mmCIF file of C-alpha atoms in Angstrom:
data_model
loop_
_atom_site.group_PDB
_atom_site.id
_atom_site.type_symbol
_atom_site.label_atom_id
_atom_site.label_comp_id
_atom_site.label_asym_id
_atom_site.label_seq_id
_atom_site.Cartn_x
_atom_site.Cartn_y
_atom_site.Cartn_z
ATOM 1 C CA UNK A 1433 -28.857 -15.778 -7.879
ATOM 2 C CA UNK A 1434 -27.585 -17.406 -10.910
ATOM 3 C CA UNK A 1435 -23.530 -18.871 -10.549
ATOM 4 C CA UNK A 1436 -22.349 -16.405 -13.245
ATOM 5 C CA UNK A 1437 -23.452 -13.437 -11.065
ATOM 6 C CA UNK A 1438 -22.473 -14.786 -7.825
ATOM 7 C CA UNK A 1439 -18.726 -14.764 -10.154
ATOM 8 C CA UNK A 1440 -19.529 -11.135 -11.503
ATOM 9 C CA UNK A 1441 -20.094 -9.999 -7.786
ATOM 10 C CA UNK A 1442 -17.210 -11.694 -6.267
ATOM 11 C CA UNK A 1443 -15.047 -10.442 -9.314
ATOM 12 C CA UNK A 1444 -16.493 -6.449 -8.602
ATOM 13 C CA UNK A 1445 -15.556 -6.869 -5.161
ATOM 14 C CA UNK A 1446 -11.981 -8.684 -5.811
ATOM 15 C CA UNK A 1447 -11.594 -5.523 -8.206
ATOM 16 C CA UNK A 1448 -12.734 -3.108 -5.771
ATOM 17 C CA UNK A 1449 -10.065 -4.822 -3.034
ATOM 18 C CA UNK A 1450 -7.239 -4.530 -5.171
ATOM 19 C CA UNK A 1451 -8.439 -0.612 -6.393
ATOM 20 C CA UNK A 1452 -7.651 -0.133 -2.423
ATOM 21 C CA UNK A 1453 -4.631 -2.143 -2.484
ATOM 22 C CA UNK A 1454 -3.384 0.172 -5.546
ATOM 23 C CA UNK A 1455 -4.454 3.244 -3.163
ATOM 24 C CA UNK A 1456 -2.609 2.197 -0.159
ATOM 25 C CA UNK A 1457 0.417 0.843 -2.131
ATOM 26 C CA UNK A 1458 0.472 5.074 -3.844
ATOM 27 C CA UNK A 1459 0.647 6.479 -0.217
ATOM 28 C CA UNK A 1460 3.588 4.297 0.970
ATOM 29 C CA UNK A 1461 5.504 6.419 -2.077
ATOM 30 C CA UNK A 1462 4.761 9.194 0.319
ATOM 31 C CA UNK A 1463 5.934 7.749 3.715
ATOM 32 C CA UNK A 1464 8.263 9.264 5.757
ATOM 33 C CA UNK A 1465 10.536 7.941 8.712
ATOM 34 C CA UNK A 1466 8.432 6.670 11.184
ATOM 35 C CA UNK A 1467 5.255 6.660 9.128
ATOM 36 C CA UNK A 1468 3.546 3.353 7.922
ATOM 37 C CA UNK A 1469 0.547 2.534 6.124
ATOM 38 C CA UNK A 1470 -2.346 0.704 7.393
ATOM 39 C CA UNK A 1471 -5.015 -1.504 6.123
ATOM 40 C CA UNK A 1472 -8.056 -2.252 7.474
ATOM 41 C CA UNK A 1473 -7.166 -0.405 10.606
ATOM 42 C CA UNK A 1474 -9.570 2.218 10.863
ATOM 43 C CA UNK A 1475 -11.177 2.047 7.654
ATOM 44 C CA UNK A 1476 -9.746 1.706 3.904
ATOM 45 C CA UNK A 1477 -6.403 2.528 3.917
ATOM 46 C CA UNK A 1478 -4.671 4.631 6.845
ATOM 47 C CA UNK A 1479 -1.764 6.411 6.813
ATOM 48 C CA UNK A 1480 -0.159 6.536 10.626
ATOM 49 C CA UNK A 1481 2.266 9.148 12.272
ATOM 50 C CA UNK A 1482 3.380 10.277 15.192
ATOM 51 C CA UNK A 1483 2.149 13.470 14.717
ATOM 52 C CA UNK A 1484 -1.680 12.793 14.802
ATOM 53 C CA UNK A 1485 -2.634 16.288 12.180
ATOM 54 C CA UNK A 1486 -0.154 14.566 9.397
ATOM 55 C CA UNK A 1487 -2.417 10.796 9.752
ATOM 56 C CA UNK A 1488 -4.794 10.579 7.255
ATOM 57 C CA UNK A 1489 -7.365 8.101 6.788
ATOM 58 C CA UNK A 1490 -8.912 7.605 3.921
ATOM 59 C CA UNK A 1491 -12.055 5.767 2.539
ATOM 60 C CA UNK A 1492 -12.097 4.119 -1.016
ATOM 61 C CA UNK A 1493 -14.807 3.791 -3.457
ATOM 62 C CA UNK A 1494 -14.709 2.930 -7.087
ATOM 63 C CA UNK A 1495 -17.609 3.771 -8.392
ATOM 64 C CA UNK A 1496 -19.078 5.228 -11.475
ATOM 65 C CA UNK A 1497 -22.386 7.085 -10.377
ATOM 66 C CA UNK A 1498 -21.674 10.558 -9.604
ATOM 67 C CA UNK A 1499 -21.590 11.703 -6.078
ATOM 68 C CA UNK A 1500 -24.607 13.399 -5.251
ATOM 69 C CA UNK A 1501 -25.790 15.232 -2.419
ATOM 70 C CA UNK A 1502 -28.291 12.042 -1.089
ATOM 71 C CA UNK A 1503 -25.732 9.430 -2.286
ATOM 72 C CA UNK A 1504 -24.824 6.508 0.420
ATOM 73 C CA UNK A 1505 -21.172 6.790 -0.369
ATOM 74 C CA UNK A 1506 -21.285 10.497 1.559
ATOM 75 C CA UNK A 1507 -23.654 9.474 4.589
ATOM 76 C CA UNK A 1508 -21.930 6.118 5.435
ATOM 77 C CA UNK A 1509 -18.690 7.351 5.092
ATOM 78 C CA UNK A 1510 -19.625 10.337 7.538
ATOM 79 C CA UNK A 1511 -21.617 7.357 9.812
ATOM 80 C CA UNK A 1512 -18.488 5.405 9.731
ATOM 81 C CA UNK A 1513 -16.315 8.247 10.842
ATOM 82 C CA UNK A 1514 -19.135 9.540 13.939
ATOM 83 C CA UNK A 1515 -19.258 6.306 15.317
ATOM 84 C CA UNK A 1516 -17.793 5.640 18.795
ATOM 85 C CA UNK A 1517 -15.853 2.923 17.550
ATOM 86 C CA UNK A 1518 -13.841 5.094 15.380
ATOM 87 C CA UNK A 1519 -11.323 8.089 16.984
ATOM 88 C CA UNK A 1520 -11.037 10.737 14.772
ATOM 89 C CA UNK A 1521 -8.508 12.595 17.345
ATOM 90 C CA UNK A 1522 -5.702 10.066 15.802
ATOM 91 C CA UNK A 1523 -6.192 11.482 12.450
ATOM 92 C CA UNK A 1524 -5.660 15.105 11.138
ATOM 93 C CA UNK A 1525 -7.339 14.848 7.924
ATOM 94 C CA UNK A 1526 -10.099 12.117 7.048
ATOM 95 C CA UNK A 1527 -10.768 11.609 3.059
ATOM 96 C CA UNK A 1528 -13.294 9.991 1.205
ATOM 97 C CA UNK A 1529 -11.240 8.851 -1.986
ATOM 98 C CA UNK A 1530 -13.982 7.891 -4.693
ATOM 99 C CA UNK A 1531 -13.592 7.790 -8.334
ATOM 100 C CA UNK A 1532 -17.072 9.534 -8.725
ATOM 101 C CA UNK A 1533 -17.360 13.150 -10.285
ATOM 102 C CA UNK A 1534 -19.888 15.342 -8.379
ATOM 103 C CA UNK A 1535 -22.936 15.279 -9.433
ATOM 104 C CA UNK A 1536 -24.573 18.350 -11.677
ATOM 105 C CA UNK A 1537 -26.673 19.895 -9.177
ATOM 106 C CA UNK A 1538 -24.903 18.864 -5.890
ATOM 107 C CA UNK A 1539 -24.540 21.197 -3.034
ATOM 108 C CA UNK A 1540 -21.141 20.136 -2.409
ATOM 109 C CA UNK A 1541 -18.936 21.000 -5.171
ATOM 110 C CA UNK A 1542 -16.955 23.611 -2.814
ATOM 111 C CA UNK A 1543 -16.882 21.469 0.218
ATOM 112 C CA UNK A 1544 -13.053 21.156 0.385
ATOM 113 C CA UNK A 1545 -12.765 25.081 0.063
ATOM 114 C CA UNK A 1546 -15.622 25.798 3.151
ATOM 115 C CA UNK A 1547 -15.395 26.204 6.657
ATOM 116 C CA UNK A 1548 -17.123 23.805 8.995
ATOM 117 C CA UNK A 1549 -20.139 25.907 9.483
ATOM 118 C CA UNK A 1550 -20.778 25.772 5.735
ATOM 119 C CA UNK A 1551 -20.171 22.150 5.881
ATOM 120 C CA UNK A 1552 -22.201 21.698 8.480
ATOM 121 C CA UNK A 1553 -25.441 23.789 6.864
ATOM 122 C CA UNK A 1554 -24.575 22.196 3.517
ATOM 123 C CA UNK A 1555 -25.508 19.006 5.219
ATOM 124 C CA UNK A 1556 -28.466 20.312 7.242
ATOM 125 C CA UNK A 1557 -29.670 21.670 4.081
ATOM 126 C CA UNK A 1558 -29.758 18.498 2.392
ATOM 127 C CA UNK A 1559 -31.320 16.403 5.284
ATOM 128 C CA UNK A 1560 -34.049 19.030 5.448
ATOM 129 C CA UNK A 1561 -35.123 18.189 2.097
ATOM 130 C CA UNK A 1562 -36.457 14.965 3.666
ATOM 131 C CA UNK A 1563 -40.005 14.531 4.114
ATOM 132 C CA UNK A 1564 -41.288 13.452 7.621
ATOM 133 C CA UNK A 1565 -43.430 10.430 5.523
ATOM 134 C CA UNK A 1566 -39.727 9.431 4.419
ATOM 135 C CA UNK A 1567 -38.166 10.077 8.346
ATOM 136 C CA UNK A 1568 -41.039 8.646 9.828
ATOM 137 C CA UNK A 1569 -41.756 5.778 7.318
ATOM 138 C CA UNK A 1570 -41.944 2.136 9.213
ATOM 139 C CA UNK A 1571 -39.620 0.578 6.730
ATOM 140 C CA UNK A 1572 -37.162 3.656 5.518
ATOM 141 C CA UNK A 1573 -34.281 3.483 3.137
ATOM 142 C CA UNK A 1574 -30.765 2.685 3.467
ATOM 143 C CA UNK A 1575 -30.331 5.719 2.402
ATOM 144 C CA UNK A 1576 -32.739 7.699 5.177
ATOM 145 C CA UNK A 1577 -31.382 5.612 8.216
ATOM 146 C CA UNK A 1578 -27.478 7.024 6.658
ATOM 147 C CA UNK A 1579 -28.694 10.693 6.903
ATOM 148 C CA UNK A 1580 -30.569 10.573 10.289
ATOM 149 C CA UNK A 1581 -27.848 8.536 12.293
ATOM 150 C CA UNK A 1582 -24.797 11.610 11.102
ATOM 151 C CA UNK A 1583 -27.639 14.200 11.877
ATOM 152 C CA UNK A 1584 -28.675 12.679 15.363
ATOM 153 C CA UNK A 1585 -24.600 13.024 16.426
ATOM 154 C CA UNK A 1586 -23.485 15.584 18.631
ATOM 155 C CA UNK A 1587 -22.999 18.785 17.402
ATOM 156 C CA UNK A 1588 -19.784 19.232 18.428
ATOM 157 C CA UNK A 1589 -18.463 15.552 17.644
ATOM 158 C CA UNK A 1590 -20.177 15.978 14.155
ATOM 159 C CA UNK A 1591 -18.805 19.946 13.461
ATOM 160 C CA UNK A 1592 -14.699 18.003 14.844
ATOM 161 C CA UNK A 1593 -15.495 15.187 12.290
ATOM 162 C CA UNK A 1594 -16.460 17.484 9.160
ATOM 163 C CA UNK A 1595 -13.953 19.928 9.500
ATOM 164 C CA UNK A 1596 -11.258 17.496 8.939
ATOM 165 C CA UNK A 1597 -13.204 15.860 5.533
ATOM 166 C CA UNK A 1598 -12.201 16.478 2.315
ATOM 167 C CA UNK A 1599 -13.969 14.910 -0.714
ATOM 168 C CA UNK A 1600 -11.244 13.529 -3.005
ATOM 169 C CA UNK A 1601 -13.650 12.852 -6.476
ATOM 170 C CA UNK A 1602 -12.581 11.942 -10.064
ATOM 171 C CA UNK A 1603 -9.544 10.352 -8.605
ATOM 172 C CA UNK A 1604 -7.729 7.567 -10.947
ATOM 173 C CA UNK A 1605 -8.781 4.714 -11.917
ATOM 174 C CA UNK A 1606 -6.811 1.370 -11.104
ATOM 175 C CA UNK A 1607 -5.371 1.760 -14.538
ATOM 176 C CA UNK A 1608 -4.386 5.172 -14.023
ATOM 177 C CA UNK A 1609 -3.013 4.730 -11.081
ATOM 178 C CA UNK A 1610 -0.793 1.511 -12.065
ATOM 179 C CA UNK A 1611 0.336 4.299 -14.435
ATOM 180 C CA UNK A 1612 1.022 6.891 -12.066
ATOM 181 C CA UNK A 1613 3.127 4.547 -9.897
ATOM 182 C CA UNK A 1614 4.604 3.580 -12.755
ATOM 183 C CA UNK A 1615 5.749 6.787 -13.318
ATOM 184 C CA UNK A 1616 7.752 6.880 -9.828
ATOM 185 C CA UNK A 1617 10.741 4.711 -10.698
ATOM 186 C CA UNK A 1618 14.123 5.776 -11.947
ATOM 187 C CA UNK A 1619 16.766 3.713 -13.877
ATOM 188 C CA UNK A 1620 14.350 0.649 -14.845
ATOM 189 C CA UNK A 1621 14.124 -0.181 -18.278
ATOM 190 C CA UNK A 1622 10.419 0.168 -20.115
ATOM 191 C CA UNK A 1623 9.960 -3.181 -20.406
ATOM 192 C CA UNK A 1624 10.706 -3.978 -16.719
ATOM 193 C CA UNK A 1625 8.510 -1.959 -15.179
ATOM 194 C CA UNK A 1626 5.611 -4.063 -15.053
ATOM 195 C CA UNK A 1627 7.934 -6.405 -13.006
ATOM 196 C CA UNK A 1628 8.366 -3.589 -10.826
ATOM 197 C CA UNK A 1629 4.514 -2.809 -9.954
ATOM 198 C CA UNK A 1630 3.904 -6.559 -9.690
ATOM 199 C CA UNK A 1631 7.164 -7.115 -7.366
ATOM 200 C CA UNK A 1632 5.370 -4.033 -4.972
ATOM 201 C CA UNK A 1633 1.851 -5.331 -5.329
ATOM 202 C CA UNK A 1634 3.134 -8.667 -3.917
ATOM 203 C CA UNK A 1635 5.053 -7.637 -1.426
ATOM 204 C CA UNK A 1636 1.887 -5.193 0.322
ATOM 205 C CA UNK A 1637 -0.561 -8.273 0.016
ATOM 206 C CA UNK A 1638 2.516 -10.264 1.488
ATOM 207 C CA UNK A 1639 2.128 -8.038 4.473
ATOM 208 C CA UNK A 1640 -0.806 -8.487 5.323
ATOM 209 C CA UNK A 1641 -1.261 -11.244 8.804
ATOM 210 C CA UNK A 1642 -4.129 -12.600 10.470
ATOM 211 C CA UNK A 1643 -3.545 -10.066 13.358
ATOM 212 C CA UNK A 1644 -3.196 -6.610 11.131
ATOM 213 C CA UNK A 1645 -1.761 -5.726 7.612
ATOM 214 C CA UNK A 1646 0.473 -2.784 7.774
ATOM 215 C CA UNK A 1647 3.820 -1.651 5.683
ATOM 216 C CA UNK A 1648 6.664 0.421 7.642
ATOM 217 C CA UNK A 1649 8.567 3.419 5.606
ATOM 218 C CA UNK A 1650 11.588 0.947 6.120
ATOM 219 C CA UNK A 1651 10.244 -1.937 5.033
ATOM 220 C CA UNK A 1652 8.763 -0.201 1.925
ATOM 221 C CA UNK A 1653 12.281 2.025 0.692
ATOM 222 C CA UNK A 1654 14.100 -1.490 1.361
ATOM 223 C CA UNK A 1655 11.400 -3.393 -1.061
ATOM 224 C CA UNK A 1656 11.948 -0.293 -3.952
ATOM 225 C CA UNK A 1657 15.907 -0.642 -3.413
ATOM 226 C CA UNK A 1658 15.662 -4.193 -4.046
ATOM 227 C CA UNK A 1659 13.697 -4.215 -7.097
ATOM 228 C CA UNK A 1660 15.478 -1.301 -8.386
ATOM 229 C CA UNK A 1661 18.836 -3.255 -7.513
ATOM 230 C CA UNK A 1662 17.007 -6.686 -9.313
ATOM 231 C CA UNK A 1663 15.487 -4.090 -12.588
ATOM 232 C CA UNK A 1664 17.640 -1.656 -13.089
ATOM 233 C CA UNK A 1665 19.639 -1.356 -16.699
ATOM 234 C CA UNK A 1666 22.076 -3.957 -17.231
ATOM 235 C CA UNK A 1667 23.007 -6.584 -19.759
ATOM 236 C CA UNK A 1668 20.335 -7.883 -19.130
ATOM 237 C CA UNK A 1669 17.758 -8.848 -16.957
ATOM 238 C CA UNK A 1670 17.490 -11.876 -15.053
ATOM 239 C CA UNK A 1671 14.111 -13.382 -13.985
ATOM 240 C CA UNK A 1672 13.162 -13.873 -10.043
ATOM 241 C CA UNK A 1673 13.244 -17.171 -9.463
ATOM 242 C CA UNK A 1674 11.549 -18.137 -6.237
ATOM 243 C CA UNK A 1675 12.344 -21.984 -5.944
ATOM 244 C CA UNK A 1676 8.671 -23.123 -5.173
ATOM 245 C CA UNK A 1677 7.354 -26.853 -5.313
ATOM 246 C CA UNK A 1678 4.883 -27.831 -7.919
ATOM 247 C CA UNK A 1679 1.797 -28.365 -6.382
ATOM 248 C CA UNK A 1680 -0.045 -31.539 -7.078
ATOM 249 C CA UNK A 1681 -2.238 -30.329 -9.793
ATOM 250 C CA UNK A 1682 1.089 -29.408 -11.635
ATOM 251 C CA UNK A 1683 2.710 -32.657 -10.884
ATOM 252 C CA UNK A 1684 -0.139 -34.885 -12.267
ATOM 253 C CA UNK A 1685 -0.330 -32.192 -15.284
ATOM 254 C CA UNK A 1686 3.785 -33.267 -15.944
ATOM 255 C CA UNK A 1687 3.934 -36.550 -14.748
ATOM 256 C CA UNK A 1688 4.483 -38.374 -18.335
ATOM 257 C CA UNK A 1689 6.833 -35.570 -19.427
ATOM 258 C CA UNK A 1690 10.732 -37.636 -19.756
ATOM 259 C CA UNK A 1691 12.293 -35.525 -17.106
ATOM 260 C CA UNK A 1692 9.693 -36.755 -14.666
ATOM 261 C CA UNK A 1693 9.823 -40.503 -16.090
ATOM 262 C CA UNK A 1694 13.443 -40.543 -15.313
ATOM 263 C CA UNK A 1695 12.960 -39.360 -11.886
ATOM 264 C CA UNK A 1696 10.432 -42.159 -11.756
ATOM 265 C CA UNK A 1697 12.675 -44.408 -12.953
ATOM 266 C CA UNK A 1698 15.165 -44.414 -10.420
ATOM 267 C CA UNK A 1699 12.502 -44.573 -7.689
ATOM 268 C CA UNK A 1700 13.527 -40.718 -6.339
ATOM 269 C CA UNK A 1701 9.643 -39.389 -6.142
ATOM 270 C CA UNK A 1702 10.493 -37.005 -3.587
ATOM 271 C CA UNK A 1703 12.317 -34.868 -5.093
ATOM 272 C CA UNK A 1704 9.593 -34.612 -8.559
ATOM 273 C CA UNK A 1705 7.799 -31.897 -6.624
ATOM 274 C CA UNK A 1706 11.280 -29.099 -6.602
ATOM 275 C CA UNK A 1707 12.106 -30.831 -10.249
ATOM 276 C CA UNK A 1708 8.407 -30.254 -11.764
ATOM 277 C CA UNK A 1709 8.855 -26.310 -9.801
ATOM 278 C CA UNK A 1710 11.972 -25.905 -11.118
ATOM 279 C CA UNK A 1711 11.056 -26.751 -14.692
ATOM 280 C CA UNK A 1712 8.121 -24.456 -14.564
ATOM 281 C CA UNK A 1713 10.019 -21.519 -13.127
ATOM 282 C CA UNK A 1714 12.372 -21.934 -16.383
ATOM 283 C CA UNK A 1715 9.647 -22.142 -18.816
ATOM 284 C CA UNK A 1716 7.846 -19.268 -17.404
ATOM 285 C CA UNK A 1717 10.962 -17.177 -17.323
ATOM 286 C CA UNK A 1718 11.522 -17.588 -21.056
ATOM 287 C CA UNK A 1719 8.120 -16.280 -21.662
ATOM 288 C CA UNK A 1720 8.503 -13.155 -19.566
ATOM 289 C CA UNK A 1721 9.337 -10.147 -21.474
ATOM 290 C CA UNK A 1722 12.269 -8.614 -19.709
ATOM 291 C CA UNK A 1723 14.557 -5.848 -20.458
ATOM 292 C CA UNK A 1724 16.977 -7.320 -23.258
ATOM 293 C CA UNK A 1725 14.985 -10.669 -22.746
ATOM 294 C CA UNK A 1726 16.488 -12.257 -26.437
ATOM 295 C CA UNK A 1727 19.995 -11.943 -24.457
ATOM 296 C CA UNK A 1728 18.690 -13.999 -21.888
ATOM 297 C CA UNK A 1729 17.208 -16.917 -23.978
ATOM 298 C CA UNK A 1730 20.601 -17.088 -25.507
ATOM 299 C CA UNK A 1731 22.934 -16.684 -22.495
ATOM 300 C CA UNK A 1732 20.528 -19.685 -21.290
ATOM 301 C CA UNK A 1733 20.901 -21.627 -24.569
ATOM 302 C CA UNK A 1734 24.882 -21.532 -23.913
ATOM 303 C CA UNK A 1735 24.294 -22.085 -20.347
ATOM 304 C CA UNK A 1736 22.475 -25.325 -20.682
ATOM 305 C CA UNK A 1737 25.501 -26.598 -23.200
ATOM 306 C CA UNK A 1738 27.773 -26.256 -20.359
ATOM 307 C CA UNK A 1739 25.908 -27.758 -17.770
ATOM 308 C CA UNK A 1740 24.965 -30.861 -19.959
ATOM 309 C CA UNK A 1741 29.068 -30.904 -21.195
ATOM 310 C CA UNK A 1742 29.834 -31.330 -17.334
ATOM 311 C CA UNK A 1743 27.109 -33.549 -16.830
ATOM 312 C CA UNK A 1744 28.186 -36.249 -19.300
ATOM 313 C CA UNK A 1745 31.724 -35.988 -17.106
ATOM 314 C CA UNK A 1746 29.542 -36.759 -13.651
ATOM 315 C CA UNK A 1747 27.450 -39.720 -15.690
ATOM 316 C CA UNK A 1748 30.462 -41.356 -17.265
ATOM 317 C CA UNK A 1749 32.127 -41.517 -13.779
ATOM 318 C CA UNK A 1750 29.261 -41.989 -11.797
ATOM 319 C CA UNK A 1751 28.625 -45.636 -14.413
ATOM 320 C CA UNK A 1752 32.097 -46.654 -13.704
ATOM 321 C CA UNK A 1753 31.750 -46.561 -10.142
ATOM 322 C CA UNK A 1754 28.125 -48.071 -10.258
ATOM 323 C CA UNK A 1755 27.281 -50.998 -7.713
ATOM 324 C CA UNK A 1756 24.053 -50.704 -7.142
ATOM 325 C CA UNK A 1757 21.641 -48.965 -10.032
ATOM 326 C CA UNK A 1758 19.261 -47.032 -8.302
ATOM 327 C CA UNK A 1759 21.574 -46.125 -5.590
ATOM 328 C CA UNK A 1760 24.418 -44.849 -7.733
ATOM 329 C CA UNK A 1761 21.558 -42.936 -9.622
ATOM 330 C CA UNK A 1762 20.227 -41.385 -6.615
ATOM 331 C CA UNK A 1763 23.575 -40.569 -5.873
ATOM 332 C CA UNK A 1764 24.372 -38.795 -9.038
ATOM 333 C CA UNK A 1765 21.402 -37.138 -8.902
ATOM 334 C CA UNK A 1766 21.662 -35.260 -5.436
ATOM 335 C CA UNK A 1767 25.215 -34.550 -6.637
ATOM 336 C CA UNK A 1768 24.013 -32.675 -9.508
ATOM 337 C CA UNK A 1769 21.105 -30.886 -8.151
ATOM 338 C CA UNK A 1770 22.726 -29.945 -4.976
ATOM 339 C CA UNK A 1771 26.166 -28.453 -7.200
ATOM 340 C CA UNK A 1772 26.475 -24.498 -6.878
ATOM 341 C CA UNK A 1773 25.938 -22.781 -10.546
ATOM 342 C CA UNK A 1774 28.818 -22.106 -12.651
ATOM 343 C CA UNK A 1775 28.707 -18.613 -13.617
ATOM 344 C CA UNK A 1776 26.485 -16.871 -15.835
ATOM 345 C CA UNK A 1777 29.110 -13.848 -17.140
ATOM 346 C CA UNK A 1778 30.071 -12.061 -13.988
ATOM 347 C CA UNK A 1779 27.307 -13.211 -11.867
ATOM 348 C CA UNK A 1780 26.490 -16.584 -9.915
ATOM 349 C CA UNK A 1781 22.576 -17.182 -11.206
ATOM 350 C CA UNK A 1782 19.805 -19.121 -9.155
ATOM 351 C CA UNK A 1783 20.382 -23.111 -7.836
ATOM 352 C CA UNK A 1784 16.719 -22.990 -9.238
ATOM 353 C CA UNK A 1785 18.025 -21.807 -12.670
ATOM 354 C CA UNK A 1786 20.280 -24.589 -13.108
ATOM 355 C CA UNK A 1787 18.477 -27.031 -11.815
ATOM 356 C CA UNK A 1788 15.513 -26.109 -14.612
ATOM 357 C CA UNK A 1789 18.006 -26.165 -17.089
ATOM 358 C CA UNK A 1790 19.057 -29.421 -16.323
ATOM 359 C CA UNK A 1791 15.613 -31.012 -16.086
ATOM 360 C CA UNK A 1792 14.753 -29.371 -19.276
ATOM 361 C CA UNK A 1793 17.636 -30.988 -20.705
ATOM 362 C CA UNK A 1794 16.494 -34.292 -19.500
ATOM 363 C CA UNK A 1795 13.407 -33.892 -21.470
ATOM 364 C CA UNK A 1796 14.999 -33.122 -24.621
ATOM 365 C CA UNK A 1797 14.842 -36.762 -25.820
ATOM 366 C CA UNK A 1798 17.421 -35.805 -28.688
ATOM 367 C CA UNK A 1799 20.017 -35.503 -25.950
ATOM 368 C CA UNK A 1800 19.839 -38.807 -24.672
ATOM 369 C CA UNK A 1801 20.255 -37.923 -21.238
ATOM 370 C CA UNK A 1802 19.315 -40.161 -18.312
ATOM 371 C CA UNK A 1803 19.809 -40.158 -14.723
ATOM 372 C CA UNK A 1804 19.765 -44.311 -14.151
ATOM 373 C CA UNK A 1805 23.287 -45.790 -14.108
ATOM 374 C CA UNK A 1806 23.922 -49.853 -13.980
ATOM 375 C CA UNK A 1807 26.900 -51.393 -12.789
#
């Protein structure tokens, strides 16, 4: 296999992955106290109560064929849900969630509709159709060994298992549905919402352990409150700011930058990693497109004037007690990264914030700022 489509088949199934993210992140809209949703679990995406008839779980496929009465996406599912791994008593209703229409001829357009001895002919009906050459063949299909492992199951195990199916087709794509959870806020600007999705998105992959991966109808409602809180109208809005340290790539990348130099230059190179972070998280929130986002860039504009103002106070003094350069330097410098924010308007903003704001004013050579002192 060629490298570009070992990266086309690793990008399908990354795509597919997040499709069931999107799925499982739509049902926690629907939790209710007590409930949580599960990935991985049992399956796809499961949806857990105490009550076992209001669990669902639910099986995702994004796929374009159509669904078909022979198609694999049917007969594995069904395999997947007979098998004695897998206890359908937890669940009250099983789903296979697939973007697929139904095929034109298939024989299972009114599945949802019938009782479980119509599902259970519908399927007989279909398996019949097989030929013994294709039941009996040495080698048989993927497709044959599906159909005769759900036909070999009990009767009764496979008539408990199809009554609680339903076939969920044409359902959104990931598009859509970014769309339709888009379409659950209330009270965040337009232009935030993308913020929004992305702040849930993170936080269910965030979720997710090396022992299970599950999100609580606590946890969830306290994630919306706090983005809604972080979103919602207002002057205007100000960027997360996480506080991460660059990671090496991003260091060497910003090394010869001035603000990075100066660092150098008083021998502090542990603290380049939060500086080089800092800087970047600054940068990057100028380029997001928040609510009322020219506001920002000139509340931040102001905001750096002040901060540089008071740092030419801490420089000046910081000179005249100088007795040892790089030590009074290092000095200054801890002082002034380690200094609480003045306030932004009514609000205190991010250490982080400042902190960029002062390394980007360090690199603006036409300032003249420096952090070495000499006696």
């Amino acid at each position: 296999m060629s490298g570009s489509q070992t990266e086309n088949a690793a990008l399908t199934t990354a795509l597919a992955f997040h499709y069931q993210v999107l799925i499982g992140l739509d049902k926690c809209f629907l939790l209710e106290d007590g409930q949580s949703v599960w990935f991985e679990k049992d399956g796809d995406v499961s949806l857990i109560s105490s009550d076992a008839l209001a669990s669902t779980q639910t099986e995702v496929k994004d796929y374009a064929a159509p669904l078909t009465d022979h198609h694999e996406n049917l007969w594995k599912t069904l395999k997947n849900w007979l098998a004695p791994e897998f206890d359908h008593t937890q669940y009250g209703v099983l789903v296979l969630h697939t973007t697929q229409a139904f095929g034109a001829t298939t024989r299972l357009k009114d599945w949802n509709t019938q009782r479980v001895e119509q599902r259970l002919k519908v399927i007989k009906t279909i398996f019949a159709e097989r030929t013994e050459d294709q039941l009996n063949a040495e080698k048989p299909s993927q497709i044959i060994k599906l159909q005769k492992a759900v036909m070999a199951a009990d009767e009764l195990l496979l008539k408990s298992v199809l009554g609680k199916v339903v076939l969920f087709t044409q359902s959104d794509s990931a598009q859509e549905l970014e769309k339709q959870i888009l379409s659950k806020p209330v009270g965040i600007p337009k232009n935030n919402l993308k913020s929004y999705l992305h702040g849930l998105i993170g936080f269910v992959y965030a979720q997710a352990t090396q022992q299970s991966w599950s999100i609580k109808h606590q946890e969830f409602a306290a994630k919306c409150e706090e983005l809604t809180a972080l979103l919602c109208k207002k002057e205007f809005t100000f960027p997360v700011f996480s506080g991460y340290a660059a990671s090496e790539p991003e260091i060497e990348l910003h090394e010869y930058r001035p603000f990075v130099q100066k660092i150098a230059e008083i021998e502090h190179h542990e603290m380049v990693p939060d500086a080089v972070g800092n800087w970047l998280e600054l940068q990057n929130s100028l380029l997001e497109e928040l609510d009322e986002s020219a506001l920002y860039k000139d509340k931040t504009i102001s905001y750096q004037n002040q901060l540089v103002k008071k740092y030419k106070l801490a420089y000046s003094s910081a000179q005249l007690e100088a007795t040892d350069a790089i030590k009074s330097s290092k000095l200054l410098y801890n002082k002034t990264i380690g200094e609480q924010p003045l306030n932004l308007g009514n609000d205190i903003p991010p250490i982080e914030y400042k902190n960029g704001l002062i390394h980007d004013a360090m690199d603006d050579e036409e300032r003249d700022l420096k952090w070495k002192v000499g006696p």
